Coordinates of N, CA, C and O in Angstrom, one line a residue:
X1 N 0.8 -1.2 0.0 CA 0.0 0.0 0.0 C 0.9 1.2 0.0 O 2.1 1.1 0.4
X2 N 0.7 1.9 -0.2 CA 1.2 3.4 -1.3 C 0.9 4.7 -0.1 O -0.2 5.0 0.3
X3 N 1.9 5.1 0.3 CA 1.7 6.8 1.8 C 2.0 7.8 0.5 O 2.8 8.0 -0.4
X4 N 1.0 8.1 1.0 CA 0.5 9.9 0.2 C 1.2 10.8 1.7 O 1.2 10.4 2.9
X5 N 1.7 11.9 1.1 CA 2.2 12.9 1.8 C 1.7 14.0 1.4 O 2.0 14.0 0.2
X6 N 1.2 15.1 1.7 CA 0.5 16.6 1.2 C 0.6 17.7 2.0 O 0.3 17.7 3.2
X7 N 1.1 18.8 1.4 CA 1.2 20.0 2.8 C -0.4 21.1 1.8 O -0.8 21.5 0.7
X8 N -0.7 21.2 3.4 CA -2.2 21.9 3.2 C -1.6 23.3 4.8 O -1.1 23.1 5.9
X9 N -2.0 24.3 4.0 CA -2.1 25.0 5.2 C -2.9 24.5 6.6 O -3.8 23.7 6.8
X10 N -2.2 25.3 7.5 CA -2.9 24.7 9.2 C -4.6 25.0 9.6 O -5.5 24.5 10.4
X11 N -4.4 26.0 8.6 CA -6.3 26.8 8.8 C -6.9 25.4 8.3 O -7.7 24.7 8.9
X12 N -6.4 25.2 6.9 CA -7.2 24.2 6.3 C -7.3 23.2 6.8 O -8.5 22.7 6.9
X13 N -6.1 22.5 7.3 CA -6.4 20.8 7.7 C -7.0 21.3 9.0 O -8.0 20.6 9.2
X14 N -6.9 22.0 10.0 CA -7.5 22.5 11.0 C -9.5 22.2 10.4 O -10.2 21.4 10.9
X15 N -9.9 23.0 9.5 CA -10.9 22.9 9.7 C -12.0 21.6 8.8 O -13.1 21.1 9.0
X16 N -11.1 21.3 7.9 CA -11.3 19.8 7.3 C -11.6 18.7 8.0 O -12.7 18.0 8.0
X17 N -10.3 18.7 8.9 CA -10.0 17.3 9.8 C -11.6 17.3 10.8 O -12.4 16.4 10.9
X18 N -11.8 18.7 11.3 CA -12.9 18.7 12.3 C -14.2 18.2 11.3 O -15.0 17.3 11.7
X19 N -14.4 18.7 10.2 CA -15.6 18.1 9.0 C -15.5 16.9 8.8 O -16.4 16.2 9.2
X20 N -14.5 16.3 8.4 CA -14.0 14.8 8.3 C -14.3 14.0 9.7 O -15.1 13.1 9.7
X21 N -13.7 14.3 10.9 CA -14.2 13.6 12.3 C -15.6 13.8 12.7 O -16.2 13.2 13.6
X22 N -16.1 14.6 12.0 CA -17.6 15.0 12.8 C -18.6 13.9 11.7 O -19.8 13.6 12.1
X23 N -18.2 13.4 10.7 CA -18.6 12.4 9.9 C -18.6 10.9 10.6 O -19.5 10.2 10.6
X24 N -17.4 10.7 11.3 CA -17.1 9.6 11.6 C -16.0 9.1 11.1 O -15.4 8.1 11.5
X25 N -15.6 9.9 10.2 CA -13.9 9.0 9.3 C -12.7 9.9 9.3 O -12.6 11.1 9.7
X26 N -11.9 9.3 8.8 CA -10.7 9.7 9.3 C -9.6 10.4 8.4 O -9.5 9.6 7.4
X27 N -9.1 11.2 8.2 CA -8.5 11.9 6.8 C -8.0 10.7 6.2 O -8.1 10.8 5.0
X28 N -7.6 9.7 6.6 CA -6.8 8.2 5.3 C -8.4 7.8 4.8 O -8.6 7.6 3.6
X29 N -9.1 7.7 5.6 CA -10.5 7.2 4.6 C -10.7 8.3 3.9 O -11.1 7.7 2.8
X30 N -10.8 9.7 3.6 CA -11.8 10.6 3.0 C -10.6 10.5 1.4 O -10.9 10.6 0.2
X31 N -9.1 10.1 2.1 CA -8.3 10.5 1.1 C -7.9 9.1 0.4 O -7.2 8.9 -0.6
X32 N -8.5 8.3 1.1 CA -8.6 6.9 0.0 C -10.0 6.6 -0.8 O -10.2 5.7 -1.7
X33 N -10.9 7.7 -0.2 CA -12.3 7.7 -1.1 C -12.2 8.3 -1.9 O -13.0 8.1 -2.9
X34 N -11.3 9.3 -2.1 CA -11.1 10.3 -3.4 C -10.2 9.5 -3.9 O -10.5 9.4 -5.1
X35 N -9.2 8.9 -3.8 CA -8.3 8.5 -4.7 C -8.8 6.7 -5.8 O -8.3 6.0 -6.7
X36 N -10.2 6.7 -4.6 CA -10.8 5.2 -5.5 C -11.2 6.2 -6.7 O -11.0 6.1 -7.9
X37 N -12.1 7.3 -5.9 CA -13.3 7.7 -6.9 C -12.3 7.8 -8.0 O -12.5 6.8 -8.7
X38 N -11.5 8.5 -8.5 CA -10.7 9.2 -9.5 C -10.1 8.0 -10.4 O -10.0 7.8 -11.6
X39 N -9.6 7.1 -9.2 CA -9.2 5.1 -10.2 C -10.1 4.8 -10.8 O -9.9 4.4 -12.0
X40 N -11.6 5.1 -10.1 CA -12.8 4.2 -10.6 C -13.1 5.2 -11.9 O -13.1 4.7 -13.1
X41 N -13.5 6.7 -11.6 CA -13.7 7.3 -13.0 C -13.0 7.3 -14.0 O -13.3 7.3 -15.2
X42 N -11.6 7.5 -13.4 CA -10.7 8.1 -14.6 C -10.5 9.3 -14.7 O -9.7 9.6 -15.5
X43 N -11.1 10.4 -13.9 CA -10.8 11.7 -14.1 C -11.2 12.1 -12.6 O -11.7 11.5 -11.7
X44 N -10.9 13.4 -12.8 CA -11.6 14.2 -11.2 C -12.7 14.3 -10.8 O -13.4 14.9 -11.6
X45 N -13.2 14.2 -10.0 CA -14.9 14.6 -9.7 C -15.5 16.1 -10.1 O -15.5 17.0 -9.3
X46 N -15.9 16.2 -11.0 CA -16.5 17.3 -11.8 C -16.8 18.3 -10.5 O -16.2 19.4 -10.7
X47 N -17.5 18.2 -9.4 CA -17.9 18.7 -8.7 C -16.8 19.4 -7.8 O -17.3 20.1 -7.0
X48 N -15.7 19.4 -8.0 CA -14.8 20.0 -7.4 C -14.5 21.4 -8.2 O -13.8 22.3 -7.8
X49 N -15.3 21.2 -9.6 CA -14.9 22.8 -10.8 C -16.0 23.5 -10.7 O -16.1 24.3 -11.6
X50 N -17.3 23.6 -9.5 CA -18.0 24.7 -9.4 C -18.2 25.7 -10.1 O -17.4 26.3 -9.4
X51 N -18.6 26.5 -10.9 CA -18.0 27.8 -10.8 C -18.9 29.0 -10.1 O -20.1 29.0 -9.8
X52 N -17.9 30.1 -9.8 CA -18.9 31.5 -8.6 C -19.8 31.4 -9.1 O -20.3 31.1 -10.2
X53 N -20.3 31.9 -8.1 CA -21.7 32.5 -8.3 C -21.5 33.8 -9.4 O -22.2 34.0 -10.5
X54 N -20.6 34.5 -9.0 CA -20.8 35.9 -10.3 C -20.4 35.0 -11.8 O -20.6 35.7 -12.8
X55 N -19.9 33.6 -12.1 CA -19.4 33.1 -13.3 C -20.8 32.9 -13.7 O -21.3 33.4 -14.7
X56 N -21.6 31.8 -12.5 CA -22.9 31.5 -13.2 C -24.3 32.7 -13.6 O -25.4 32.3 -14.0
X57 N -24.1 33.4 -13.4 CA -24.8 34.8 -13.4 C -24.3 35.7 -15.0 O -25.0 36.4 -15.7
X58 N -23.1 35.3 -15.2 CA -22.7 35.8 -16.2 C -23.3 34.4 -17.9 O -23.8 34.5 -19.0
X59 N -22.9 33.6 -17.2 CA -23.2 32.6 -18.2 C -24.9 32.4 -18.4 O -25.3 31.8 -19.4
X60 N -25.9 33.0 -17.4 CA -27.2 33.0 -17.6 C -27.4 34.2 -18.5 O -28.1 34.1 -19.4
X61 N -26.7 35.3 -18.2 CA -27.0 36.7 -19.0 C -27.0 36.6 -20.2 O -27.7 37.1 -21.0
X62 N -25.2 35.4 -20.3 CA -25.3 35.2 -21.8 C -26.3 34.1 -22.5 O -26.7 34.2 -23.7
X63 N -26.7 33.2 -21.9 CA -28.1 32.3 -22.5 C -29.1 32.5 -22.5 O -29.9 31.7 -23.0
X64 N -29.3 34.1 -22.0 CA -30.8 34.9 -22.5 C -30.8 36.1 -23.1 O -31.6 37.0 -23.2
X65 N -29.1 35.8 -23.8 CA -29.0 36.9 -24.9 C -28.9 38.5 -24.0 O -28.9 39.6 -24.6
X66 N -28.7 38.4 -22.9 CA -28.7 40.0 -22.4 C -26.9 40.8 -22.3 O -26.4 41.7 -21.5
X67 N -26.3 40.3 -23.3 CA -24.8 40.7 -23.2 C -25.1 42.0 -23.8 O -26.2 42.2 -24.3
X68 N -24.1 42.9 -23.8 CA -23.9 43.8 -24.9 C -22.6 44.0 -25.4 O -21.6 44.3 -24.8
X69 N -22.8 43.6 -26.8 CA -22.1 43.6 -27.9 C -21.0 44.6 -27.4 O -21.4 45.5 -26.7
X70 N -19.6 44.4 -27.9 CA -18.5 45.4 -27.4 C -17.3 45.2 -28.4 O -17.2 44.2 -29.1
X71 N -16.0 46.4 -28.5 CA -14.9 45.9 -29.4 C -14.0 46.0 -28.3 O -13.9 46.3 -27.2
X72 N -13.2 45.6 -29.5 CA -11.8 45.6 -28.6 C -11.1 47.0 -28.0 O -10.2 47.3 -27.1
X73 N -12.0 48.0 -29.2 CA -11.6 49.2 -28.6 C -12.5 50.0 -27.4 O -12.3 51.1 -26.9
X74 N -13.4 49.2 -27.2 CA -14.1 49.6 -26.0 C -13.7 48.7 -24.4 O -14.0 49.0 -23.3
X75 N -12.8 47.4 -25.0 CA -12.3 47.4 -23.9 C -10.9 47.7 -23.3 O -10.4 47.6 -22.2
X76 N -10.6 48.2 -24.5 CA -9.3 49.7 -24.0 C -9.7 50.5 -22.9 O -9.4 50.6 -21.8
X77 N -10.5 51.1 -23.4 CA -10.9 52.4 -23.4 C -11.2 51.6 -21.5 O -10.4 51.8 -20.6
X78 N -12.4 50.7 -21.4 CA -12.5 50.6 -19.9 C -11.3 50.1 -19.2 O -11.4 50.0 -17.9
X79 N -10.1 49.6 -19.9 CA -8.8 49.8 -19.3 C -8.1 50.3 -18.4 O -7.5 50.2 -17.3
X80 N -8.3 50.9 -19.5 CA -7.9 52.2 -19.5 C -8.2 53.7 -18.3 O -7.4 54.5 -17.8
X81 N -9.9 53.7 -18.4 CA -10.3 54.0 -17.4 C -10.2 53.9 -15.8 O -9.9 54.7 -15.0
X82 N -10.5 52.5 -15.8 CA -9.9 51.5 -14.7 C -8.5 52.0 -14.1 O -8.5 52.3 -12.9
X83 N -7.6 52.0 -14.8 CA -6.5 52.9 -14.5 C -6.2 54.0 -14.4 O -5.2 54.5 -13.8
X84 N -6.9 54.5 -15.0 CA -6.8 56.4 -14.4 C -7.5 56.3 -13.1 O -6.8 56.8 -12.1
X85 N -8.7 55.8 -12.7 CA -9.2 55.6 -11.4 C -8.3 54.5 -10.6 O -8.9 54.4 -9.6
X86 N -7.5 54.0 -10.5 CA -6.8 53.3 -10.3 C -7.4 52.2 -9.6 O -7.3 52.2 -8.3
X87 N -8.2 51.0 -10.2 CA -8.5 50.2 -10.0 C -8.3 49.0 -11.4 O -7.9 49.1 -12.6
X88 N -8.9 47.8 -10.4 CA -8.5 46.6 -11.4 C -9.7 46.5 -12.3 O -10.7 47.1 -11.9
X89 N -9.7 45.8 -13.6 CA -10.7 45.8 -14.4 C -11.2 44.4 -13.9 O -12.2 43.9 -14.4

């Protein structure tokens, strides 16, 4: 049998390990359940690629057609803007 080794910040395995114990199992079970799941699929659990809430909000605007059309020189220009105000775009 095969030792996995992994550095996770202290916050993290701090508040994992307490979600994981409060289950009943133990970080070697949660982390030998993920590593069947991935043997048995073949790939990663989909469910780990979420996306935000502001991604899915954007992807509905665009499936009911409510974008507005823009060029490349209009996203200079708000750039651009962005940086005279000195913020990120």
């Amino acid at each position: 049998m095969a030792k996995i080794q992994a550095r996770v910040p202290d916050e993290i395995q701090d508040v994992a390990s307490a979600v994981i114990k409060s289950t009943g199992l133990t970080v070697s079970d949660v982390v030998r359940m993920f590593m069947t799941r991935i043997a048995t699929d073949r790939t990663l659990p989909l469910d780990l690629f979420q996306p935000s809430p502001e991604t899915v909000r954007a992807i509905e605007e665009a499936q009911a057609g409510k974008l507005t059309p823009t060029t490349i020189e209009g996203i200079m220009a708000d750039i651009e803007e962005a940086r005279r105000e000195g913020r990120k775009r």
